[in-house]
PDB file of C-alpha atoms in Angstrom:
ATOM      1  CA  MET A   1     -10.643 -30.359 -16.790  1.00  0.00           C
ATOM      2  CA  ALA A   2     -10.407 -26.696 -17.771  1.00  0.00           C
ATOM      3  CA  ALA A   3      -9.393 -24.213 -15.083  1.00  0.00           C
ATOM      4  CA  ARG A   4     -12.163 -22.040 -13.652  1.00  0.00           C
ATOM      5  CA  SER A   5     -11.677 -18.276 -13.621  1.00  0.00           C
ATOM      6  CA  ILE A   6     -11.747 -16.673 -10.165  1.00  0.00           C
ATOM      7  CA  ALA A   7     -11.893 -13.030 -11.304  1.00  0.00           C
ATOM      8  CA  ASN A   8     -11.812 -10.683 -14.289  1.00  0.00           C
ATOM      9  CA  ALA A   9      -9.360  -7.845 -14.803  1.00  0.00           C
ATOM     10  CA  THR A  10      -7.938  -5.528 -17.439  1.00  0.00           C
ATOM     11  CA  ILE A  11      -4.223  -4.996 -18.027  1.00  0.00           C
ATOM     12  CA  SER A  12      -3.510  -1.385 -18.957  1.00  0.00           C
ATOM     13  CA  PHE A  13      -0.206  -0.131 -20.372  1.00  0.00           C
ATOM     14  CA  GLY A  14      -0.050   3.031 -22.447  1.00  0.00           C
ATOM     15  CA  LEU A  15      -3.289   3.185 -24.381  1.00  0.00           C
ATOM     16  CA  VAL A  16      -3.459  -0.606 -24.716  1.00  0.00           C
ATOM     17  CA  SER A  17      -6.028  -2.564 -22.682  1.00  0.00           C
ATOM     18  CA  VAL A  18      -6.001  -6.346 -22.344  1.00  0.00           C
ATOM     19  CA  PRO A  19      -9.084  -7.969 -20.768  1.00  0.00           C
ATOM     20  CA  VAL A  20      -8.013 -11.083 -18.847  1.00  0.00           C
ATOM     21  CA  ASN A  21      -9.305 -13.818 -16.563  1.00  0.00           C
ATOM     22  CA  LEU A  22      -7.478 -14.754 -13.347  1.00  0.00           C
ATOM     23  CA  TYR A  23      -6.845 -18.382 -12.447  1.00  0.00           C
ATOM     24  CA  SER A  24      -5.308 -19.975  -9.375  1.00  0.00           C
ATOM     25  CA  SER A  25      -1.873 -21.330 -10.262  1.00  0.00           C
ATOM     26  CA  ALA A  26      -1.867 -24.084  -7.651  1.00  0.00           C
ATOM     27  CA  GLU A  27      -3.967 -26.042  -5.192  1.00  0.00           C
ATOM     28  CA  SER A  28      -2.247 -26.489  -1.863  1.00  0.00           C
ATOM     29  CA  LYS A  29      -2.578 -29.984  -0.403  1.00  0.00           C
ATOM     30  CA  ALA A  30       0.060 -29.726   2.297  1.00  0.00           C
ATOM     31  CA  SER A  31      -2.300 -28.860   5.137  1.00  0.00           C
ATOM     32  CA  ILE A  32      -4.487 -31.570   6.672  1.00  0.00           C
ATOM     33  CA  SER A  33      -7.270 -30.087   8.772  1.00  0.00           C
ATOM     34  CA  PHE A  34      -8.342 -31.508  12.109  1.00  0.00           C
ATOM     35  CA  ASN A  35     -11.434 -30.456  14.063  1.00  0.00           C
ATOM     36  CA  MET A  36     -11.458 -29.786  17.783  1.00  0.00           C
ATOM     37  CA  LEU A  37     -13.823 -32.192  19.558  1.00  0.00           C
ATOM     38  CA  HIS A  38     -15.135 -32.597  23.087  1.00  0.00           C
ATOM     39  CA  LYS A  39     -13.049 -35.402  24.579  1.00  0.00           C
ATOM     40  CA  LYS A  40     -15.964 -36.705  26.646  1.00  0.00           C
ATOM     41  CA  CYS A  41     -18.571 -37.136  23.885  1.00  0.00           C
ATOM     42  CA  GLY A  42     -16.731 -36.575  20.605  1.00  0.00           C
ATOM     43  CA  SER A  43     -18.900 -33.633  19.531  1.00  0.00           C
ATOM     44  CA  ARG A  44     -17.387 -30.777  17.544  1.00  0.00           C
ATOM     45  CA  LEU A  45     -16.576 -27.643  19.532  1.00  0.00           C
ATOM     46  CA  LYS A  46     -17.661 -24.111  18.653  1.00  0.00           C
ATOM     47  CA  GLN A  47     -15.360 -21.125  19.033  1.00  0.00           C
ATOM     48  CA  GLN A  48     -16.527 -18.173  21.109  1.00  0.00           C
ATOM     49  CA  TYR A  49     -15.367 -14.634  21.797  1.00  0.00           C
ATOM     50  CA  LEU A  50     -14.494 -14.067  25.455  1.00  0.00           C
ATOM     51  CA  CYS A  51     -14.115 -10.579  26.946  1.00  0.00           C
ATOM     52  CA  GLN A  52     -10.739 -10.358  28.701  1.00  0.00           C
ATOM     53  CA  LYS A  53     -12.045  -7.744  31.138  1.00  0.00           C
ATOM     54  CA  ASP A  54     -15.160  -9.344  32.615  1.00  0.00           C
ATOM     55  CA  GLY A  55     -15.005 -12.897  31.262  1.00  0.00           C
ATOM     56  CA  GLU A  56     -18.330 -12.519  29.440  1.00  0.00           C
ATOM     57  CA  VAL A  57     -19.015 -14.545  26.278  1.00  0.00           C
ATOM     58  CA  VAL A  58     -19.642 -12.025  23.472  1.00  0.00           C
ATOM     59  CA  THR A  59     -21.746 -12.787  20.393  1.00  0.00           C
ATOM     60  CA  ARG A  60     -20.630 -11.613  16.955  1.00  0.00           C
ATOM     61  CA  ASP A  61     -23.338  -8.930  16.738  1.00  0.00           C
ATOM     62  CA  GLU A  62     -21.916  -7.342  19.902  1.00  0.00           C
ATOM     63  CA  THR A  63     -18.428  -6.898  18.458  1.00  0.00           C
ATOM     64  CA  VAL A  64     -16.797  -3.866  16.807  1.00  0.00           C
ATOM     65  CA  LYS A  65     -13.448  -3.480  15.060  1.00  0.00           C
ATOM     66  CA  GLY A  66     -10.680  -1.407  16.598  1.00  0.00           C
ATOM     67  CA  TYR A  67      -7.040  -0.550  15.879  1.00  0.00           C
ATOM     68  CA  GLU A  68      -4.528  -0.593  18.744  1.00  0.00           C
ATOM     69  CA  PHE A  69      -2.664   2.729  18.352  1.00  0.00           C
ATOM     70  CA  SER A  70      -1.003   2.485  21.766  1.00  0.00           C
ATOM     71  CA  LYS A  71      -0.681  -0.170  24.453  1.00  0.00           C
ATOM     72  CA  ASP A  72      -4.250  -1.281  25.349  1.00  0.00           C
ATOM     73  CA  GLN A  73      -5.688   1.808  23.613  1.00  0.00           C
ATOM     74  CA  TYR A  74      -7.929   1.357  20.609  1.00  0.00           C
ATOM     75  CA  VAL A  75      -9.664   3.571  18.082  1.00  0.00           C
ATOM     76  CA  ILE A  76     -12.991   2.045  17.018  1.00  0.00           C
ATOM     77  CA  LEU A  77     -14.028   2.166  13.349  1.00  0.00           C
ATOM     78  CA  THR A  78     -17.615   1.659  12.233  1.00  0.00           C
ATOM     79  CA  PRO A  79     -18.482  -0.627   9.294  1.00  0.00           C
ATOM     80  CA  GLU A  80     -19.255   2.486   7.224  1.00  0.00           C
ATOM     81  CA  GLU A  81     -15.835   3.990   8.014  1.00  0.00           C
ATOM     82  CA  LEU A  82     -14.087   0.735   7.152  1.00  0.00           C
ATOM     83  CA  LYS A  83     -15.974   0.505   3.867  1.00  0.00           C
ATOM     84  CA  ALA A  84     -14.957   4.073   2.985  1.00  0.00           C
ATOM     85  CA  LEU A  85     -11.299   3.151   3.534  1.00  0.00           C
ATOM     86  CA  ASP A  86     -11.421   0.113   1.252  1.00  0.00           C
ATOM     87  CA  GLU A  87      -9.648   0.393  -2.070  1.00  0.00           C
ATOM     88  CA  LYS A  88     -12.229   0.429  -4.848  1.00  0.00           C
ATOM     89  CA  ALA A  89     -12.054  -2.840  -6.777  1.00  0.00           C
ATOM     90  CA  THR A  90     -11.636  -1.482 -10.306  1.00  0.00           C
ATOM     91  CA  GLY A  91     -10.349  -4.746 -11.742  1.00  0.00           C
ATOM     92  CA  ALA A  92      -7.546  -2.800 -13.434  1.00  0.00           C
ATOM     93  CA  ILE A  93      -3.959  -4.050 -13.508  1.00  0.00           C
ATOM     94  CA  ASP A  94      -2.145  -0.771 -14.141  1.00  0.00           C
ATOM     95  CA  ILE A  95       1.360  -1.278 -15.529  1.00  0.00           C
ATOM     96  CA  LEU A  96       3.698   1.352 -14.092  1.00  0.00           C
ATOM     97  CA  GLU A  97       7.048   0.262 -15.535  1.00  0.00           C
ATOM     98  CA  PHE A  98       8.974  -2.614 -17.072  1.00  0.00           C
ATOM     99  CA  VAL A  99      11.904  -4.125 -15.179  1.00  0.00           C
ATOM    100  CA  PRO A 100      14.452  -6.903 -15.863  1.00  0.00           C
ATOM    101  CA  LEU A 101      12.871 -10.127 -14.624  1.00  0.00           C
ATOM    102  CA  ALA A 102      16.222 -11.429 -13.369  1.00  0.00           C
ATOM    103  CA  LYS A 103      16.551  -8.398 -11.066  1.00  0.00           C
ATOM    104  CA  VAL A 104      13.382  -9.132  -9.068  1.00  0.00           C
ATOM    105  CA  GLU A 105      14.440 -10.915  -5.885  1.00  0.00           C
ATOM    106  CA  ARG A 106      12.442 -14.012  -4.959  1.00  0.00           C
ATOM    107  CA  VAL A 107      11.971 -12.764  -1.396  1.00  0.00           C
ATOM    108  CA  TYR A 108       9.269 -10.391  -2.700  1.00  0.00           C
ATOM    109  CA  LEU A 109       7.084 -13.208  -4.074  1.00  0.00           C
ATOM    110  CA  GLU A 110       3.832 -13.813  -2.161  1.00  0.00           C
ATOM    111  CA  LYS A 111       1.279 -15.487  -4.473  1.00  0.00           C
ATOM    112  CA  VAL A 112       1.078 -16.564  -8.107  1.00  0.00           C
ATOM    113  CA  TYR A 113      -1.867 -16.446 -10.517  1.00  0.00           C
ATOM    114  CA  TYR A 114      -2.271 -17.331 -14.185  1.00  0.00           C
ATOM    115  CA  LEU A 115      -3.846 -14.842 -16.570  1.00  0.00           C
ATOM    116  CA  GLY A 116      -5.783 -15.901 -19.636  1.00  0.00           C
ATOM    117  CA  PRO A 117      -7.252 -13.667 -22.368  1.00  0.00           C
ATOM    118  CA  ASP A 118     -10.872 -12.665 -21.942  1.00  0.00           C
ATOM    119  CA  LYS A 119     -13.253 -12.056 -24.827  1.00  0.00           C
ATOM    120  CA  GLY A 120     -11.737  -9.679 -27.381  1.00  0.00           C
ATOM    121  CA  GLY A 121      -8.299  -9.634 -25.782  1.00  0.00           C
ATOM    122  CA  ASP A 122      -6.533 -12.445 -27.643  1.00  0.00           C
ATOM    123  CA  ARG A 123      -4.328 -10.337 -29.955  1.00  0.00           C
ATOM    124  CA  ALA A 124      -3.214  -7.840 -27.315  1.00  0.00           C
ATOM    125  CA  TYR A 125      -2.600 -10.684 -24.852  1.00  0.00           C
ATOM    126  CA  ARG A 126      -0.361 -12.605 -27.267  1.00  0.00           C
ATOM    127  CA  LEU A 127       1.464  -9.390 -28.193  1.00  0.00           C
ATOM    128  CA  LEU A 128       2.253  -8.503 -24.588  1.00  0.00           C
ATOM    129  CA  ALA A 129       3.407 -12.052 -23.761  1.00  0.00           C
ATOM    130  CA  ALA A 130       5.673 -12.169 -26.832  1.00  0.00           C
ATOM    131  CA  ALA A 131       7.140  -8.705 -26.165  1.00  0.00           C
ATOM    132  CA  LEU A 132       7.998  -9.607 -22.572  1.00  0.00           C
ATOM    133  CA  GLU A 133       9.486 -12.926 -23.691  1.00  0.00           C
ATOM    134  CA  GLU A 134      11.774 -11.324 -26.290  1.00  0.00           C
ATOM    135  CA  THR A 135      12.896  -8.395 -24.119  1.00  0.00           C
ATOM    136  CA  GLY A 136      13.484 -10.418 -20.939  1.00  0.00           C
ATOM    137  CA  LEU A 137      11.502  -7.786 -19.069  1.00  0.00           C
ATOM    138  CA  ALA A 138       8.571  -8.083 -16.668  1.00  0.00           C
ATOM    139  CA  ALA A 139       5.698  -5.646 -16.166  1.00  0.00           C
ATOM    140  CA  LEU A 140       5.454  -4.112 -12.707  1.00  0.00           C
ATOM    141  CA  GLY A 141       2.107  -2.666 -11.712  1.00  0.00           C
ATOM    142  CA  GLN A 142      -0.652  -2.400  -9.138  1.00  0.00           C
ATOM    143  CA  TYR A 143      -3.934  -4.281  -8.923  1.00  0.00           C
ATOM    144  CA  ALA A 144      -6.937  -3.193  -6.844  1.00  0.00           C
ATOM    145  CA  ALA A 145      -9.096  -6.050  -5.574  1.00  0.00           C
ATOM    146  CA  ARG A 146     -10.837  -7.252  -2.413  1.00  0.00           C
ATOM    147  CA  GLY A 147     -10.526  -3.830  -0.770  1.00  0.00           C
ATOM    148  CA  SER A 148      -6.738  -3.707  -1.101  1.00  0.00           C
ATOM    149  CA  GLN A 149      -4.110  -2.584  -3.571  1.00  0.00           C
ATOM    150  CA  TYR A 150      -1.523  -5.184  -4.554  1.00  0.00           C
ATOM    151  CA  LEU A 151       1.920  -4.850  -6.116  1.00  0.00           C
ATOM    152  CA  VAL A 152       2.082  -7.302  -9.032  1.00  0.00           C
ATOM    153  CA  LEU A 153       4.574  -8.504 -11.600  1.00  0.00           C
ATOM    154  CA  LEU A 154       3.545  -9.906 -14.987  1.00  0.00           C
ATOM    155  CA  ARG A 155       5.898 -12.327 -16.716  1.00  0.00           C
ATOM    156  CA  PRO A 156       5.516 -14.797 -19.605  1.00  0.00           C
ATOM    157  CA  SER A 157       5.689 -18.585 -19.180  1.00  0.00           C
ATOM    158  CA  ASN A 158       5.109 -20.926 -22.125  1.00  0.00           C
ATOM    159  CA  GLY A 159       3.059 -18.276 -23.892  1.00  0.00           C
ATOM    160  CA  VAL A 160       0.900 -17.629 -20.809  1.00  0.00           C
ATOM    161  CA  LEU A 161       1.043 -14.484 -18.687  1.00  0.00           C
ATOM    162  CA  VAL A 162       1.752 -15.170 -15.026  1.00  0.00           C
ATOM    163  CA  MET A 163       0.833 -12.580 -12.404  1.00  0.00           C
ATOM    164  CA  GLU A 164       2.978 -12.673  -9.287  1.00  0.00           C
ATOM    165  CA  GLN A 165       1.600 -10.846  -6.261  1.00  0.00           C
ATOM    166  CA  LEU A 166       4.552  -9.215  -4.520  1.00  0.00           C
ATOM    167  CA  HIS A 167       5.203  -7.903  -1.042  1.00  0.00           C
ATOM    168  CA  TYR A 168       5.721  -4.148  -0.778  1.00  0.00           C
ATOM    169  CA  ALA A 169       9.234  -3.097   0.225  1.00  0.00           C
ATOM    170  CA  ASP A 170       8.214  -2.111   3.761  1.00  0.00           C
ATOM    171  CA  GLU A 171       6.834  -5.623   4.330  1.00  0.00           C
ATOM    172  CA  ILE A 172      10.197  -7.274   3.748  1.00  0.00           C
ATOM    173  CA  ARG A 173      12.389  -7.813   6.780  1.00  0.00           C
ATOM    174  CA  PRO A 174      16.075  -7.045   6.091  1.00  0.00           C
ATOM    175  CA  THR A 175      18.644  -9.832   6.150  1.00  0.00           C
ATOM    176  CA  THR A 176      20.587  -7.761   8.696  1.00  0.00           C
ATOM    177  CA  GLU A 177      18.087  -8.988  11.312  1.00  0.00           C
ATOM    178  CA  VAL A 178      19.715 -12.418  11.046  1.00  0.00           C
ATOM    179  CA  THR A 179      22.970 -12.686  12.980  1.00  0.00           C
ATOM    180  CA  VAL A 180      25.728 -14.667  11.278  1.00  0.00           C
ATOM    181  CA  PRO A 181      28.903 -14.870  13.387  1.00  0.00           C
ATOM    182  CA  ALA A 182      32.068 -13.887  11.524  1.00  0.00           C
ATOM    183  CA  GLY A 183      34.590 -16.619  10.757  1.00  0.00           C
ATOM    184  CA  ASP A 184      36.941 -18.059   8.167  1.00  0.00           C
ATOM    185  CA  ILE A 185      36.031 -20.632   5.536  1.00  0.00           C
ATOM    186  CA  LYS A 186      38.733 -23.258   5.097  1.00  0.00           C
ATOM    187  CA  PRO A 187      39.693 -23.765   1.429  1.00  0.00           C
ATOM    188  CA  MET A 188      39.581 -27.575   1.744  1.00  0.00           C
ATOM    189  CA  GLU A 189      36.091 -27.516   3.274  1.00  0.00           C
ATOM    190  CA  LEU A 190      34.887 -25.126   0.555  1.00  0.00           C
ATOM    191  CA  ALA A 191      36.302 -27.389  -2.165  1.00  0.00           C
ATOM    192  CA  MET A 192      34.565 -30.438  -0.684  1.00  0.00           C
ATOM    193  CA  ALA A 193      31.282 -28.564  -0.288  1.00  0.00           C
ATOM    194  CA  LYS A 194      31.431 -27.526  -3.967  1.00  0.00           C
ATOM    195  CA  GLN A 195      32.213 -31.118  -4.917  1.00  0.00           C
ATOM    196  CA  LEU A 196      29.185 -32.354  -2.962  1.00  0.00           C
ATOM    197  CA  ILE A 197      26.986 -29.764  -4.674  1.00  0.00           C
ATOM    198  CA  ALA A 198      28.324 -30.811  -8.087  1.00  0.00           C
ATOM    199  CA  GLN A 199      27.557 -34.488  -7.376  1.00  0.00           C
ATOM    200  CA  THR A 200      23.885 -33.782  -6.672  1.00  0.00           C
ATOM    201  CA  ALA A 201      23.347 -30.888  -9.099  1.00  0.00           C
ATOM    202  CA  SER A 202      20.769 -31.128 -11.908  1.00  0.00           C
ATOM    203  CA  GLU A 203      20.594 -29.247 -15.189  1.00  0.00           C
ATOM    204  CA  THR A 204      16.835 -28.752 -14.920  1.00  0.00           C
ATOM    205  CA  PHE A 205      14.202 -28.116 -12.263  1.00  0.00           C
ATOM    206  CA  GLU A 206      11.901 -31.164 -12.059  1.00  0.00           C
ATOM    207  CA  PRO A 207       9.475 -30.713  -9.129  1.00  0.00           C
ATOM    208  CA  GLU A 208       7.419 -33.731 -10.237  1.00  0.00           C
ATOM    209  CA  LYS A 209      10.193 -35.963  -8.852  1.00  0.00           C
ATOM    210  CA  TYR A 210       9.195 -35.035  -5.311  1.00  0.00           C
ATOM    211  CA  LYS A 211       6.166 -35.892  -3.190  1.00  0.00           C
ATOM    212  CA  ASP A 212       4.948 -34.735   0.207  1.00  0.00           C
ATOM    213  CA  THR A 213       5.727 -37.998   2.011  1.00  0.00           C
ATOM    214  CA  VAL A 214       4.611 -36.563   5.365  1.00  0.00           C
ATOM    215  CA  ARG A 215       1.105 -35.845   4.049  1.00  0.00           C
ATOM    216  CA  GLU A 216       0.925 -39.315   2.487  1.00  0.00           C
ATOM    217  CA  ARG A 217       2.024 -40.909   5.759  1.00  0.00           C
ATOM    218  CA  VAL A 218      -0.547 -38.952   7.787  1.00  0.00           C
ATOM    219  CA  MET A 219      -3.394 -39.812   5.395  1.00  0.00           C
ATOM    220  CA  GLU A 220      -2.420 -43.515   5.455  1.00  0.00           C
ATOM    221  CA  ALA A 221      -2.350 -43.448   9.267  1.00  0.00           C
ATOM    222  CA  ILE A 222      -5.775 -41.761   9.384  1.00  0.00           C
ATOM    223  CA  GLN A 223      -7.201 -44.456   7.101  1.00  0.00           C
ATOM    224  CA  ARG A 224      -5.779 -47.193   9.353  1.00  0.00           C
ATOM    225  CA  LYS A 225      -7.357 -45.441  12.344  1.00  0.00           C
ATOM    226  CA  VAL A 226     -10.727 -45.336  10.511  1.00  0.00           C
ATOM    227  CA  GLU A 227     -10.379 -49.079   9.987  1.00  0.00           C
ATOM    228  CA  GLY A 228      -9.834 -49.581  13.707  1.00  0.00           C
ATOM    229  CA  GLN A 229      -6.073 -50.158  13.680  1.00  0.00           C
ATOM    230  CA  ASP A 230      -3.593 -48.773  16.194  1.00  0.00           C
ATOM    231  CA  ILE A 231      -1.400 -45.991  14.768  1.00  0.00           C
ATOM    232  CA  THR A 232       0.612 -45.091  17.876  1.00  0.00           C
ATOM    233  CA  SER A 233       3.258 -47.807  17.485  1.00  0.00           C
ATOM    234  CA  GLU A 234       4.955 -46.530  14.336  1.00  0.00           C
ATOM    235  CA  ALA A 235       8.621 -47.473  14.077  1.00  0.00           C
ATOM    236  CA  LYS A 236      10.844 -44.431  14.328  1.00  0.00           C
ATOM    237  CA  PRO A 237      13.294 -43.971  11.452  1.00  0.00           C
ATOM    238  CA  ASP A 238      16.949 -44.365  12.289  1.00  0.00           C
ATOM    239  CA  GLY A 239      18.495 -40.932  12.127  1.00  0.00           C
ATOM    240  CA  GLY A 240      22.016 -42.326  12.254  1.00  0.00           C
ATOM    241  CA  GLY A 241      24.880 -41.102  14.357  1.00  0.00           C
ATOM    242  CA  LYS A 242      25.463 -37.388  14.702  1.00  0.00           C
ATOM    243  CA  ILE A 243      28.673 -36.162  13.082  1.00  0.00           C
ATOM    244  CA  LEU A 244      29.958 -33.095  14.879  1.00  0.00           C
ATOM    245  CA  ASP A 245      33.075 -32.376  12.804  1.00  0.00           C
ATOM    246  CA  LEU A 246      32.323 -30.428   9.601  1.00  0.00           C
ATOM    247  CA  MET A 247      35.105 -32.064   7.582  1.00  0.00           C
ATOM    248  CA  GLU A 248      33.967 -35.541   8.610  1.00  0.00           C
ATOM    249  CA  ALA A 249      30.388 -34.633   7.683  1.00  0.00           C
ATOM    250  CA  LEU A 250      31.510 -33.505   4.217  1.00  0.00           C
ATOM    251  CA  LYS A 251      33.563 -36.681   3.678  1.00  0.00           C
ATOM    252  CA  ALA A 252      30.649 -38.886   4.754  1.00  0.00           C
ATOM    253  CA  SER A 253      28.255 -36.975   2.498  1.00  0.00           C
ATOM    254  CA  LEU A 254      30.534 -37.325  -0.511  1.00  0.00           C
ATOM    255  CA  ALA A 255      30.931 -41.042   0.157  1.00  0.00           C
ATOM    256  CA  ALA A 256      27.167 -41.514   0.454  1.00  0.00           C
ATOM    257  CA  ALA A 257      26.566 -39.578  -2.772  1.00  0.00           C
ATOM    258  CA  ALA A 258      29.171 -41.680  -4.563  1.00  0.00           C
ATOM    259  CA  ASP A 259      27.512 -44.910  -3.364  1.00  0.00           C
ATOM    260  CA  THR A 260      24.166 -43.650  -4.663  1.00  0.00           C
ATOM    261  CA  ASP A 261      25.636 -42.876  -8.082  1.00  0.00           C
ATOM    262  CA  GLU A 262      27.422 -46.234  -8.524  1.00  0.00           C
ATOM    263  CA  PRO A 263      24.446 -48.368  -9.664  1.00  0.00           C
ATOM    264  CA  SER A 264      23.376 -45.846 -12.318  1.00  0.00           C
ATOM    265  CA  ALA A 265      26.959 -45.421 -13.513  1.00  0.00           C
ATOM    266  CA  ALA A 266      27.375 -49.220 -13.732  1.00  0.00           C
ATOM    267  CA  SER A 267      24.132 -49.493 -15.700  1.00  0.00           C
ATOM    268  CA  GLU A 268      25.334 -46.835 -18.159  1.00  0.00           C
ATOM    269  CA  ARG A 269      28.619 -48.670 -18.696  1.00  0.00           C
ATOM    270  CA  LYS A 270      26.763 -51.954 -19.215  1.00  0.00           C
ATOM    271  CA  ALA A 271      24.369 -50.348 -21.679  1.00  0.00           C
ATOM    272  CA  SER A 272      27.221 -48.905 -23.686  1.00  0.00           C
TER     273      SER A 272
END
């Protein structure tokens, strides 16, 4: 089934314009939604706004939007004022500069979209994708949509342009906020850790090997509940004994990895 475009845009760099369609790059299935019900009768509950000052239930048409500029002090903005502040959705992806793709840290990544050529943009689209592929560069620009201005990065992937929506620099929290106590790394422990990494390392990234087993388990349990079965007596998985010593943990991990590799290694020897 062909992907459905969610928006139209135009990539602009220099005097070149590339009309494109935007597509969602993924469909998240991780979240399973539950509704809040009244325990007594099983009816679905409705959310309400409650005034913290007088306890009065407030309807939506009685609400206004305000920004807290100081503790418990708000400036109220009218719908007309909010509309005037919105970024005009021009649909333009304005390329500001080209940067080495390898230099863009992954921490900036927020969302990913695919771009496809719109009518009349095939040649320019293919040209831009090929130029980025051969130079190893990515196009950094800004995109105005939905009342906001987004920082975006365009990069090629299998002949398709991918648009990555990035965080702005002031949205990123510095790593210095995370406290890591100082200490020495023992050479033997480092060697064993590298050995463990080497045992389970792969040459390629193959995400299709992995499934969300938690989501599958929850959906299976929900189906059993629909069928009238009890789902509260699930057997808890054995977590095994806790190993407190780091060296012992590394040794046990290496041994477990070696045991896992033995059948495949034996099969390869047999095949040869």
